[in-house]
MMTF fields as JSON, N, C-alpha, C and O atoms, coordinates in Angstrom:
{
  "mmtfVersion": "1.0.0",
  "mmtfProducer": "UNKNOWN",
  "numBonds": 667,
  "numAtoms": 668,
  "numGroups": 167,
  "numChains": 1,
  "numModels": 1,
  "chainsPerModel": [1],
  "groupsPerChain": [167],
  "chainIdList": ["A"],
  "bondAtomList": [4, 2, 8, 6, 12, 10, 16, 14, 20, 18, 24, 22, 28, 26, 32, 30, 36, 34, 40, 38, 44, 42, 48, 46, 52, 50, 56, 54, 60, 58, 64, 62, 68, 66, 72, 70, 76, 74, 80, 78, 84, 82, 88, 86, 92, 90, 96, 94, 100, 98, 104, 102, 108, 106, 112, 110, 116, 114, 120, 118, 124, 122, 128, 126, 132, 130, 136, 134, 140, 138, 144, 142, 148, 146, 152, 150, 156, 154, 160, 158, 164, 162, 168, 166, 172, 170, 176, 174, 180, 178, 184, 182, 188, 186, 192, 190, 196, 194, 200, 198, 204, 202, 208, 206, 212, 210, 216, 214, 220, 218, 224, 222, 228, 226, 232, 230, 236, 234, 240, 238, 244, 242, 248, 246, 252, 250, 256, 254, 260, 258, 264, 262, 268, 266, 272, 270, 276, 274, 280, 278, 284, 282, 288, 286, 292, 290, 296, 294, 300, 298, 304, 302, 308, 306, 312, 310, 316, 314, 320, 318, 324, 322, 328, 326, 332, 330, 336, 334, 340, 338, 344, 342, 348, 346, 352, 350, 356, 354, 360, 358, 364, 362, 368, 366, 372, 370, 376, 374, 380, 378, 384, 382, 388, 386, 392, 390, 396, 394, 400, 398, 404, 402, 408, 406, 412, 410, 416, 414, 420, 418, 424, 422, 428, 426, 432, 430, 436, 434, 440, 438, 444, 442, 448, 446, 452, 450, 456, 454, 460, 458, 464, 462, 468, 466, 472, 470, 476, 474, 480, 478, 484, 482, 488, 486, 492, 490, 496, 494, 500, 498, 504, 502, 508, 506, 512, 510, 516, 514, 520, 518, 524, 522, 528, 526, 532, 530, 536, 534, 540, 538, 544, 542, 548, 546, 552, 550, 556, 554, 560, 558, 564, 562, 568, 566, 572, 570, 576, 574, 580, 578, 584, 582, 588, 586, 592, 590, 596, 594, 600, 598, 604, 602, 608, 606, 612, 610, 616, 614, 620, 618, 624, 622, 628, 626, 632, 630, 636, 634, 640, 638, 644, 642, 648, 646, 652, 650, 656, 654, 660, 658, 664, 662],
  "bondOrderList": [1, 1, 1, 1, 1, 1, 1, 1, 1, 1, 1, 1, 1, 1, 1, 1, 1, 1, 1, 1, 1, 1, 1, 1, 1, 1, 1, 1, 1, 1, 1, 1, 1, 1, 1, 1, 1, 1, 1, 1, 1, 1, 1, 1, 1, 1, 1, 1, 1, 1, 1, 1, 1, 1, 1, 1, 1, 1, 1, 1, 1, 1, 1, 1, 1, 1, 1, 1, 1, 1, 1, 1, 1, 1, 1, 1, 1, 1, 1, 1, 1, 1, 1, 1, 1, 1, 1, 1, 1, 1, 1, 1, 1, 1, 1, 1, 1, 1, 1, 1, 1, 1, 1, 1, 1, 1, 1, 1, 1, 1, 1, 1, 1, 1, 1, 1, 1, 1, 1, 1, 1, 1, 1, 1, 1, 1, 1, 1, 1, 1, 1, 1, 1, 1, 1, 1, 1, 1, 1, 1, 1, 1, 1, 1, 1, 1, 1, 1, 1, 1, 1, 1, 1, 1, 1, 1, 1, 1, 1, 1, 1, 1, 1, 1, 1, 1],
  "groupList": [{"groupName": "UNK", "atomNameList": ["N", "CA", "C", "O"], "elementList": ["N", "C", "C", "O"], "formalChargeList": [0, 0, 0, 0], "bondAtomList": [1, 0, 2, 1, 3, 2], "bondOrderList": [1, 1, 2], "singleLetterCode": "X", "chemCompType": "L-PEPTIDE LINKING"}],
  "groupTypeList": [0, 0, 0, 0, 0, 0, 0, 0, 0, 0, 0, 0, 0, 0, 0, 0, 0, 0, 0, 0, 0, 0, 0, 0, 0, 0, 0, 0, 0, 0, 0, 0, 0, 0, 0, 0, 0, 0, 0, 0, 0, 0, 0, 0, 0, 0, 0, 0, 0, 0, 0, 0, 0, 0, 0, 0, 0, 0, 0, 0, 0, 0, 0, 0, 0, 0, 0, 0, 0, 0, 0, 0, 0, 0, 0, 0, 0, 0, 0, 0, 0, 0, 0, 0, 0, 0, 0, 0, 0, 0, 0, 0, 0, 0, 0, 0, 0, 0, 0, 0, 0, 0, 0, 0, 0, 0, 0, 0, 0, 0, 0, 0, 0, 0, 0, 0, 0, 0, 0, 0, 0, 0, 0, 0, 0, 0, 0, 0, 0, 0, 0, 0, 0, 0, 0, 0, 0, 0, 0, 0, 0, 0, 0, 0, 0, 0, 0, 0, 0, 0, 0, 0, 0, 0, 0, 0, 0, 0, 0, 0, 0, 0, 0, 0, 0, 0, 0],
  "groupIdList": [1, 2, 3, 4, 5, 6, 7, 8, 9, 10, 11, 12, 13, 14, 15, 16, 17, 18, 19, 20, 21, 22, 23, 24, 25, 26, 27, 28, 29, 30, 31, 32, 33, 34, 35, 36, 37, 38, 39, 40, 41, 42, 43, 44, 45, 46, 47, 48, 49, 50, 51, 52, 53, 54, 55, 56, 57, 58, 59, 60, 61, 62, 63, 64, 65, 66, 67, 68, 69, 70, 71, 72, 73, 74, 75, 76, 77, 78, 79, 80, 81, 82, 83, 84, 85, 86, 87, 88, 89, 90, 91, 92, 93, 94, 95, 96, 97, 98, 99, 100, 101, 102, 103, 104, 105, 106, 107, 108, 109, 110, 111, 112, 113, 114, 115, 116, 117, 118, 119, 120, 121, 122, 123, 124, 125, 126, 127, 128, 129, 130, 131, 132, 133, 134, 135, 136, 137, 138, 139, 140, 141, 142, 143, 144, 145, 146, 147, 148, 149, 150, 151, 152, 153, 154, 155, 156, 157, 158, 159, 160, 161, 162, 163, 164, 165, 166, 167],
  "secStructList": [7, 3, 3, 3, 3, 3, 3, 7, 2, 2, 2, 2, 2, 2, 2, 2, 2, 2, 1, 3, 3, 7, 7, 4, 4, 4, 3, 3, 3, 3, 7, 7, 2, 2, 2, 2, 2, 6, 7, 1, 1, 7, 7, 2, 2, 2, 2, 2, 2, 2, 2, 2, 2, 2, 2, 2, 2, 2, 2, 2, 2, 2, 2, 2, 2, 2, 2, 2, 6, 6, 7, 6, 6, 1, 7, 7, 7, 7, 3, 3, 3, 3, 3, 3, 7, 7, 7, 3, 3, 7, 6, 6, 1, 7, 6, 6, 3, 3, 3, 7, 1, 1, 7, 3, 3, 4, 4, 4, 3, 3, 3, 3, 3, 3, 7, 7, 4, 4, 4, 2, 2, 2, 2, 2, 2, 2, 2, 2, 2, 2, 2, 2, 2, 2, 6, 6, 7, 2, 2, 2, 2, 2, 2, 2, 2, 2, 2, 2, 6, 1, 7, 7, 3, 3, 3, 7, 4, 4, 4, 2, 2, 2, 2, 2, 2, 2, 7],
  "xCoordList": [0.855, 0.0, 0.903, 1.901, 0.539, 1.269, 0.799, -0.39, 1.75, 1.441, 2.237, 3.27, 1.738, 2.385, 2.677, 1.765, 3.958, 4.383, 4.776, 5.68, 4.093, 4.491, 5.836, 6.1, 6.676, 8.013, 8.481, 7.775, 9.691, 10.355, 11.767, 12.211, 12.46, 13.832, 14.732, 15.477, 14.698, 15.532, 15.181, 16.069, 13.906, 13.513, 14.074, 14.501, 14.077, 14.628, 16.135, 16.657, 16.82, 18.262, 18.551, 19.495, 17.737, 17.921, 17.647, 18.303, 16.686, 16.391, 17.609, 17.946, 18.254, 19.448, 20.561, 21.244, 20.739, 21.805, 21.553, 22.47, 20.291, 19.975, 19.403, 19.276, 19.055, 18.503, 17.036, 16.502, 16.376, 14.945, 14.303, 14.943, 13.027, 12.243, 11.357, 10.682, 11.361, 10.506, 9.357, 9.526, 8.18, 7.041, 6.619, 6.616, 6.268, 5.811, 4.531, 3.518, 4.582, 3.415, 2.98, 1.881, 3.815, 3.448, 2.372, 1.786, 2.107, 1.011, 1.461, 2.505, 0.637, 0.831, -0.563, -1.573, -0.603, -1.864, -1.843, -0.79, -3.043, -3.145, -4.543, -5.427, -4.719, -6.028, -6.826, -6.82, -7.504, -8.307, -9.736, -10.139, -10.495, -11.906, -12.671, -13.506, -12.391, -13.077, -12.72, -13.585, -11.462, -11.057, -11.742, -12.227, -11.776, -12.424, -13.904, -14.428, -14.569, -15.995, -16.239, -17.321, -15.256, -15.452, -15.388, -15.661, -15.031, -14.974, -16.052, -16.189, -16.807, -17.879, -17.314, -17.922, -16.157, -15.553, -14.039, -13.503, -13.378, -11.916, -11.364, -11.84, -10.343, -9.715, -8.675, -8.449, -8.067, -7.099, -5.985, -5.612, -5.457, -4.359, -4.791, -4.047, -5.984, -6.479, -6.701, -6.438, -7.184, -7.423, -6.11, -6.004, -5.121, -3.787, -3.214, -2.573, -3.455, -2.996, -3.658, -3.019, -4.927, -5.634, -4.995, -4.866, -4.594, -3.913, -2.57, -2.191, -1.856, -0.579, -0.788, 0.022, -1.867, -2.159, -2.431, -2.052, -3.087, -3.308, -1.972, -1.773, -1.068, 0.254, 1.025, 1.75, 0.873, 1.556, 1.03, 1.798, -0.271, -0.839, -0.316, -0.035, -0.189, 0.369, 1.834, 2.308, 2.547, 3.926, 3.978, 4.909, 2.972, 2.894, 2.786, 3.398, 2.007, 1.873, 3.225, 3.591, 3.963, 5.291, 6.23, 6.984, 6.181, 7.014, 6.63, 7.503, 5.34, 4.873, 5.454, 5.808, 5.558, 6.161, 7.643, 8.149, 8.343, 9.784, 10.056, 10.967, 9.274, 9.468, 9.12, 9.766, 8.104, 7.712, 8.772, 8.824, 9.618, 10.721, 11.953, 13.011, 11.806, 12.91, 13.877, 14.955, 13.524, 14.413, 14.17, 13.649, 14.55, 14.287, 15.231, 15.018, 16.282, 17.195, 16.697, 17.311, 15.587, 14.993, 14.394, 13.629, 14.722, 14.112, 12.588, 12.049, 11.918, 10.454, 9.936, 9.457, 10.039, 9.602, 8.821, 9.274, 7.648, 6.897, 7.623, 8.159, 7.629, 8.251, 7.234, 6.645, 7.037, 6.175, 6.952, 7.436, 7.062, 7.758, 6.715, 5.903, 6.739, 5.835, 6.557, 7.691, 5.884, 6.516, 5.478, 4.277, 5.957, 5.098, 5.379, 6.367, 4.487, 4.624, 3.241, 2.219, 3.225, 1.966, 1.492, 2.297, 0.19, -0.395, -1.784, -2.428, -2.23, -3.59, -4.368, -3.791, -5.685, -6.529, -6.578, -6.467, -6.748, -6.884, -8.215, -8.229, -9.336, -10.629, -10.804, -11.739, -9.912, -9.988, -9.431, -9.595, -8.773, -8.179, -8.835, -9.949, -8.14, -8.663, -8.997, -8.568, -9.769, -10.244, -9.129, -9.313, -7.988, -6.897, -5.823, -4.782, -6.045, -4.993, -4.827, -5.8, -3.57, -3.21, -2.076, -1.443, -1.832, -0.729, 0.276, -0.082, 1.536, 2.634, 3.319, 3.583, 3.604, 4.365, 5.841, 6.273, 6.6, 8.031, 8.375, 7.531, 9.616, 10.092, 9.872, 9.5, 10.109, 10.011, 11.436, 12.184, 11.821, 13.186, 13.346, 12.391, 14.546, 14.819, 14.409, 13.985, 14.529, 14.175, 12.681, 12.285, 11.848, 10.404, 9.982, 8.828, 10.908, 10.586, 10.445, 11.335, 9.302, 9.04, 9.429, 9.86, 9.275, 9.586, 9.54, 8.997, 10.128, 10.041, 9.532, 9.973, 8.597, 8.01, 8.383, 8.139, 8.977, 9.49, 9.167, 9.206, 8.849, 8.652, 9.951, 11.039, 9.829, 10.993, 11.267, 10.459, 12.384, 12.782, 11.756, 11.558, 11.109, 10.133, 8.938, 8.243, 8.693, 7.53, 7.809, 6.882, 9.072, 9.442, 8.685, 8.277, 8.488, 7.775, 6.338, 5.871, 5.647, 4.263, 4.165, 3.235, 5.109, 5.098, 5.343, 4.683, 6.275, 6.543, 5.29, 4.953, 4.604, 3.379, 2.294, 1.601, 2.153, 1.126, 1.406, 0.477, 2.673, 3.021, 2.602, 2.209, 2.689, 2.278, 0.772, 0.268, 0.052, -1.394, -2.216, -3.444, -1.569, -2.31, -3.278, -4.385, -2.908, -3.825, -5.055, -6.176, -4.851, -5.982, -6.881, -8.104, -6.275, -7.062, -7.906, -9.066, -7.33, -8.074, -9.267, -10.239, -9.193, -10.278, -11.271, -12.19, -11.083, -12.053, -11.698, -12.516, -10.515, -10.094, -9.873, -8.977, -10.686, -10.618, -9.342, -8.825, -8.821, -7.557, -6.415, -5.546, -6.433, -5.409, -5.558, -4.56, -6.784, -7.017, -6.512, -6.036, -6.615, -6.071, -4.556, -4.019, -3.868, -2.416, -2.079, -1.09, -2.892, -2.685, -2.83, -2.038, -3.837, -4.058, -2.891, -2.541, -2.29, -1.119, 0.019, 0.698, 0.222, 1.261, 0.866, 1.702, -0.41, -0.876, -0.831, -0.832, -0.791, -0.659, 0.693, 0.85, 1.661, 2.983, 2.975, 2.716, 3.259, 3.33, 4.624, 5.668, 4.545, 5.733, 6.542, 5.979, 7.844, 8.722, 8.906, 8.905, 9.062, 9.199, 10.663, 11.378, 11.105, 12.477, 12.474, 11.738, 13.294, 13.502, 14.3, 15.093, 14.108, 14.881, 16.397, 17.108, 16.885, 18.33, 18.829, 20.035, 17.923, 18.304, 18.212, 18.616, 17.694, 17.407, 18.67, 18.691, 19.718, 20.953, 21.534, 21.99, 21.509, 22.01, 21.163, 21.696, 19.841, 18.923, 19.232, 19.3, 19.415, 19.711, 21.061, 21.209, 22.044, 23.375, 23.341, 24.052, 22.511, 22.4, 21.699, 21.911, 20.85, 20.163, 19.378, 18.744],
  "yCoordList": [-1.17, 0.0, 1.236, 1.29, 2.217, 3.489, 4.278, 4.559, 4.626, 5.414, 6.706, 6.804, 7.691, 8.992, 9.224, 9.383, 9.241, 9.315, 10.754, 11.312, 11.356, 12.706, 12.643, 11.733, 13.625, 13.64, 15.089, 16.039, 15.21, 16.508, 16.36, 15.258, 17.484, 17.447, 16.537, 15.742, 16.618, 15.7, 14.225, 13.373, 13.923, 12.54, 12.104, 10.959, 13.015, 12.72, 12.466, 11.546, 13.277, 13.092, 11.742, 11.054, 11.355, 10.047, 8.92, 7.88, 9.114, 8.099, 7.873, 6.734, 8.951, 8.83, 8.114, 7.251, 8.467, 7.88, 6.403, 5.585, 6.062, 4.712, 3.788, 2.583, 4.356, 3.532, 3.189, 2.345, 3.847, 3.61, 4.784, 5.507, 4.949, 6.002, 5.359, 4.366, 5.925, 5.438, 6.415, 7.457, 6.08, 6.993, 7.19, 6.241, 8.41, 8.733, 7.943, 8.129, 7.078, 6.276, 5.31, 4.761, 5.09, 4.202, 4.772, 4.046, 6.07, 6.683, 7.175, 7.808, 6.861, 7.343, 7.583, 7.392, 7.995, 8.265, 7.58, 7.413, 7.179, 6.472, 6.693, 7.236, 6.268, 6.322, 5.13, 4.05, 5.346, 4.306, 4.333, 5.32, 3.274, 3.311, 4.474, 5.099, 4.763, 5.859, 7.215, 8.08, 7.399, 8.641, 8.75, 9.818, 7.655, 7.641, 8.021, 8.773, 7.499, 7.792, 9.251, 9.778, 9.905, 11.289, 12.3, 13.483, 11.848, 12.726, 12.328, 11.154, 13.303, 13.041, 12.741, 12.009, 13.305, 13.109, 13.139, 13.563, 12.688, 12.715, 11.403, 10.326, 11.513, 10.298, 9.818, 10.458, 8.713, 8.085, 9.057, 9.14, 9.788, 10.718, 11.847, 12.229, 12.371, 13.452, 12.966, 13.696, 11.741, 11.194, 10.846, 10.997, 10.387, 10.161, 11.499, 11.56, 12.557, 13.889, 14.309, 14.937, 13.967, 14.286, 13.557, 14.131, 12.299, 11.55, 12.202, 12.307, 12.637, 13.304, 14.624, 14.99, 15.337, 16.603, 16.368, 17.187, 15.254, 14.923, 14.674, 15.092, 14.003, 13.755, 15.065, 15.236, 15.983, 17.281, 18.064, 18.738, 17.979, 18.657, 18.004, 18.692, 16.686, 15.989, 16.372, 16.419, 16.646, 17.111, 18.44, 18.691, 19.293, 20.551, 20.286, 20.987, 19.272, 18.922, 18.502, 18.904, 17.686, 17.248, 18.439, 18.525, 19.357, 20.56, 21.403, 21.946, 21.519, 22.28, 21.743, 22.518, 20.43, 19.814, 20.15, 20.543, 19.994, 20.285, 21.739, 22.03, 22.659, 24.074, 24.352, 25.176, 23.67, 23.831, 23.351, 23.795, 22.437, 21.939, 22.835, 22.521, 23.936, 24.885, 24.567, 25.158, 23.655, 23.289, 24.226, 23.815, 25.482, 26.492, 26.432, 27.126, 25.605, 25.47, 24.44, 24.263, 23.763, 22.802, 23.574, 24.514, 23.2, 23.89, 23.768, 22.68, 24.872, 24.9, 24.449, 25.254, 23.167, 22.581, 21.306, 20.432, 21.214, 19.969, 18.909, 19.191, 17.696, 16.572, 15.431, 15.082, 14.862, 13.695, 12.653, 12.925, 11.462, 10.366, 9.418, 8.857, 9.241, 8.301, 6.963, 6.885, 5.914, 4.593, 3.514, 3.722, 2.379, 1.23, 0.167, -0.563, 0.092, -0.849, -1.372, -0.837, -2.417, -2.92, -1.987, -1.465, -1.776, -0.895, -1.402, -2.097, -1.047, -1.382, -0.095, 0.947, -0.173, 1.003, 1.481, 0.685, 2.799, 3.42, 4.161, 5.385, 3.459, 4.135, 5.105, 5.905, 5.04, 5.939, 7.32, 8.239, 7.48, 8.768, 9.303, 8.909, 10.202, 10.821, 9.772, 8.622, 10.188, 9.28, 8.516, 7.357, 9.146, 8.505, 7.896, 7.476, 7.836, 7.368, 5.849, 5.097, 5.428, 4.007, 3.833, 4.802, 2.583, 2.273, 1.373, 0.427, 1.707, 0.916, 0.226, 0.852, -1.052, -1.75, -1.631, -1.962, -1.161, -1.02, 0.173, 1.026, 0.22, 1.335, 1.111, 0.023, 2.164, 2.125, 2.069, 3.038, 0.954, 0.874, 1.786, 2.025, 2.282, 3.156, 2.485, 3.162, 1.167, 0.458, 0.553, 0.33, 0.879, 1.009, 2.434, 2.668, 3.386, 4.794, 5.032, 4.709, 5.606, 5.92, 7.353, 7.639, 8.261, 9.677, 10.383, 9.873, 11.57, 12.44, 13.787, 14.302, 14.339, 15.645, 16.601, 16.311, 17.747, 18.689, 20.115, 20.444, 20.947, 22.365, 22.989, 22.556, 24.003, 24.776, 25.853, 26.078, 26.495, 27.545, 28.681, 29.283, 28.969, 30.058, 29.822, 30.771, 28.578, 28.248, 28.343, 28.255, 28.519, 28.391, 29.332, 28.906, 30.579, 31.502, 31.02, 30.95, 30.692, 30.235, 28.93, 28.749, 28.024, 26.739, 26.939, 26.303, 27.805, 28.068, 28.639, 28.247, 29.564, 30.145, 29.076, 29.015, 28.245, 27.2, 26.143, 25.646, 25.794, 24.787, 25.249, 24.438, 26.543, 27.077, 27.217, 27.447, 27.081, 27.302, 26.041, 26.086, 24.928, 23.744, 23.226, 22.815, 23.229, 22.745, 23.635, 23.139, 24.942, 25.874, 25.702, 25.782, 25.469, 25.25, 23.986, 23.964, 22.943, 21.704, 21.903, 21.152, 22.911, 23.2, 24.223, 24.648, 24.621, 25.484, 26.953, 27.752, 27.339, 28.741, 29.135, 28.61, 30.05, 30.428, 31.181, 31.022, 31.999, 32.689, 31.679, 31.812, 30.68, 29.63, 28.829, 28.471, 28.55, 27.808, 28.602, 28.019, 29.917, 30.766, 30.555, 30.464, 30.479, 30.254, 28.892, 28.755, 27.892, 26.564, 26.67, 26.099, 27.396, 27.587, 28.272, 27.947, 29.23, 29.912, 28.915, 28.997, 27.979, 26.964, 26.009, 25.625, 25.63, 24.692, 25.29, 24.555, 26.608, 27.25, 26.959, 27.111, 26.545, 26.188, 24.705, 23.852, 24.414, 23.021, 22.387, 23.037, 21.138, 20.401, 20.009, 19.585, 20.154, 19.737, 18.22, 17.636, 17.594, 16.14, 15.775, 16.39, 14.761, 14.269, 12.76, 12.048, 12.288, 10.863, 10.298, 11.025, 9.026, 8.45, 8.607, 8.737, 8.596, 8.749, 10.147, 10.346, 11.122, 12.5, 12.846, 13.939, 11.945, 12.264, 12.605, 13.596, 11.805, 12.074, 13.448, 14.204, 13.746, 15.033, 16.173, 17.208, 15.985, 16.988, 17.272, 18.432, 16.234, 16.395, 17.08, 17.945, 16.697, 17.293, 18.805, 19.573, 19.214, 20.639, 21.403, 22.601, 20.675, 21.249, 22.424, 23.018],
  "zCoordList": [0.0, 0.0, 0.0, 0.719, -0.812, -0.803, 0.415, 0.57, 1.268, 2.463, 2.427, 1.764, 3.151, 3.257, 4.728, 5.54, 5.06, 6.454, 6.787, 6.165, 7.774, 8.187, 8.897, 9.682, 8.608, 9.202, 9.347, 9.007, 9.862, 10.001, 9.45, 9.127, 9.35, 8.837, 9.684, 9.111, 11.031, 11.822, 11.585, 11.582, 11.388, 11.097, 9.755, 9.602, 8.774, 7.457, 7.556, 6.926, 8.344, 8.534, 9.19, 8.8, 10.192, 10.835, 9.844, 9.897, 8.941, 7.932, 7.031, 6.704, 6.639, 5.798, 6.567, 6.015, 7.823, 8.647, 8.961, 8.89, 9.314, 9.781, 8.71, 8.929, 7.547, 6.484, 6.655, 5.936, 7.614, 7.813, 8.523, 9.286, 8.252, 8.894, 9.946, 9.676, 11.146, 12.219, 12.413, 13.045, 11.87, 11.966, 13.422, 14.206, 13.776, 15.115, 15.402, 14.728, 16.388, 16.75, 15.668, 15.74, 14.667, 13.56, 12.654, 11.851, 12.778, 12.02, 10.65, 10.498, 9.67, 8.303, 7.711, 8.387, 6.465, 5.781, 4.436, 3.82, 3.979, 2.713, 2.137, 2.8, 0.913, 0.28, 0.806, 0.215, 1.913, 2.562, 2.01, 1.394, 2.221, 1.803, 2.445, 1.792, 3.711, 4.4, 3.771, 3.639, 3.389, 2.731, 1.365, 0.99, 0.641, -0.681, -0.557, -1.38, 0.47, 0.684, 1.049, 0.788, 1.645, 2.097, 0.951, 1.156, -0.244, -1.412, -2.41, -2.754, -2.867, -3.83, -5.214, -5.995, -5.51, -6.825, -6.677, -5.654, -7.703, -7.711, -8.219, -7.861, -9.064, -9.551, -8.536, -7.509, -8.837, -7.918, -7.528, -6.358, -8.507, -8.239, -7.299, -6.395, -7.518, -6.655, -5.223, -4.267, -5.081, -3.749, -3.041, -1.824, -3.788, -3.212, -2.715, -1.665, -3.482, -3.085, -1.773, -0.929, -1.599, -0.355, 0.828, 1.909, 0.634, 1.698, 2.027, 3.193, 0.984, 1.217, 1.961, 2.813, 1.645, 2.327, 3.814, 4.651, 4.144, 5.558, 6.251, 7.391, 5.569, 6.148, 6.317, 7.297, 5.371, 5.475, 6.678, 7.365, 6.934, 8.106, 9.389, 10.37, 9.377, 10.537, 10.745, 11.88, 9.661, 9.778, 10.525, 11.29, 10.301, 11.054, 12.551, 13.357, 12.919, 14.339, 14.917, 16.022, 14.156, 14.616, 14.764, 15.733, 13.801, 13.883, 15.092, 15.769, 15.37, 16.527, 17.816, 18.705, 17.932, 19.115, 19.18, 20.231, 18.053, 18.046, 18.393, 19.168, 17.827, 18.142, 19.598, 20.246, 20.113, 21.511, 22.483, 23.629, 22.018, 22.844, 22.733, 23.279, 22.031, 21.903, 20.79, 20.723, 19.92, 18.81, 17.633, 16.596, 17.804, 16.789, 15.601, 14.607, 15.689, 14.559, 13.539, 12.487, 13.849, 12.921, 11.747, 11.964, 10.513, 9.374, 9.421, 9.622, 9.236, 9.264, 7.905, 7.106, 7.662, 6.395, 6.672, 7.411, 6.073, 6.176, 5.355, 4.284, 5.872, 5.184, 5.151, 6.174, 3.979, 3.817, 3.02, 1.921, 3.588, 2.922, 2.344, 3.08, 1.035, 0.358, 0.265, -0.206, 0.72, 0.729, 0.439, 0.612, 0.004, -0.26, 0.793, 0.711, 1.788, 2.904, 3.295, 2.866, 4.11, 4.65, 5.746, 6.517, 5.816, 6.823, 7.178, 6.392, 8.369, 8.798, 9.008, 9.321, 8.833, 8.973, 10.422, 11.355, 10.597, 11.915, 11.961, 11.83, 12.145, 12.149, 13.318, 13.319, 14.312, 15.47, 15.169, 15.971, 14.023, 13.657, 12.386, 12.043, 11.691, 10.471, 9.41, 9.499, 8.411, 7.373, 6.67, 6.297, 6.489, 5.757, 6.644, 6.139, 7.937, 8.852, 8.799, 8.758, 8.801, 8.863, 9.864, 10.283, 10.239, 11.156, 10.443, 9.741, 10.651, 10.108, 11.283, 12.31, 11.131, 12.173, 11.846, 10.742, 12.803, 12.599, 11.73, 11.452, 11.311, 10.499, 9.018, 8.578, 8.266, 6.808, 6.259, 6.396, 5.643, 5.096, 3.877, 3.137, 3.683, 2.526, 1.22, 0.283, 1.149, -0.087, -0.407, -1.551, 0.583, 0.37, 0.02, -0.34, 0.123, -0.123, -1.624, -2.41, -1.998, -3.401, -3.739, -4.856, -2.761, -2.958, -1.61, -0.63, -1.598, -0.421, -0.914, -1.942, -0.161, -0.481, 0.642, 1.813, 0.289, 1.281, 0.843, -0.343, 1.825, 1.528, 1.047, 1.427, 0.215, -0.201, 0.848, 1.749, 0.72, 1.666, 1.73, 2.785, 0.603, 0.559, 1.475, 1.84, 1.849, 2.674, 4.174, 4.979, 4.556, 5.969, 6.908, 7.988, 6.536, 7.424, 7.651, 8.787, 6.559, 6.663, 7.443, 8.229, 7.235, 7.938, 9.428, 10.25, 9.788, 11.213, 11.894, 13.011, 11.212, 11.773, 11.911, 12.927, 10.897, 10.906, 11.969, 12.606, 12.165, 13.169, 14.565, 15.403, 14.803, 16.097, 16.234, 17.333, 15.135, 15.151, 14.891, 14.966, 14.59, 14.139, 15.197, 14.849, 16.459, 17.499, 17.598, 17.716, 17.55, 17.604, 16.379, 16.487, 15.226, 14.005, 14.144, 13.733, 14.719, 14.922, 15.847, 15.783, 16.702, 17.638, 17.076, 17.776, 15.801, 15.144, 15.074, 14.617, 15.507, 15.447, 13.979, 13.318, 13.486, 12.068, 11.716, 10.611, 12.632, 12.366, 12.24, 11.379, 13.103, 13.04, 11.746, 11.12, 11.35, 10.107, 8.902, 7.928, 8.968, 7.907, 7.798, 6.694, 8.947, 8.935, 8.339, 7.62, 8.634, 8.038, 6.52, 5.77, 6.083, 4.651, 3.963, 2.829, 4.671, 4.11, 3.85, 2.826, 4.777, 4.589, 3.46, 2.641, 3.425, 2.404, 0.999, 0.012, 0.906, -0.405, -1.051, -2.262, -0.25, -0.771, -1.128, -0.28, -2.376, -2.816, -2.315, -2.274, -1.943, -1.529, -2.769, -3.778, -2.684, -3.777, -3.709, -2.625, -4.861, -4.967, -5.145, -5.936, -4.396, -4.528, -4.699, -4.016, -5.605, -5.823, -4.636, -4.038, -4.287, -3.179, -3.326, -2.33, -4.556, -4.772, -4.407, -4.258, -4.259, -3.958, -2.465, -2.066, -1.643, -0.246, 0.535, 1.264, 0.397, 1.141, 0.752, 1.61, -0.523, -1.003, -0.453, -0.053, -0.432, 0.103, 1.571, 1.978, 2.353, 3.781, 3.965, 4.828, 3.155, 3.258, 2.995, 3.643, 2.042, 1.721, 2.836, 3.019, 3.588, 4.754, 4.414, 5.287]
}
């Protein structure tokens, strides 16, 4: 199953170093039957994009935690790792949520999606507002939208080490 794993820059660096990504709580996102049902229309590619967008929002949550711990040197960039691994449905979470057992080996990674430098200000603001947005704060949701207006750049697995090295 193609899954989209929310991550951060430090998680990406550890993936390059250790040869595997360890998803936070084993949580990832995918085109699940429940996600498919929540959309009235859309082809496979559009629905996969929706799953990736859920993972990008979850990446904001991870960044919010890192920034809250005082790790301000972490690049304010959403990271989503697309991989082909076995996963089980998580009906207790969002429509596209799945659980992965264990880590994601580099050999299973299909691509990495990362914000560009131009998105960093919007992403930093959104990471600090994601919890409030989840609780219905419209101003916070606006900040999330500002970050979502930035498209994630696509990287081939062969480019990940170089991407991390450039920092």
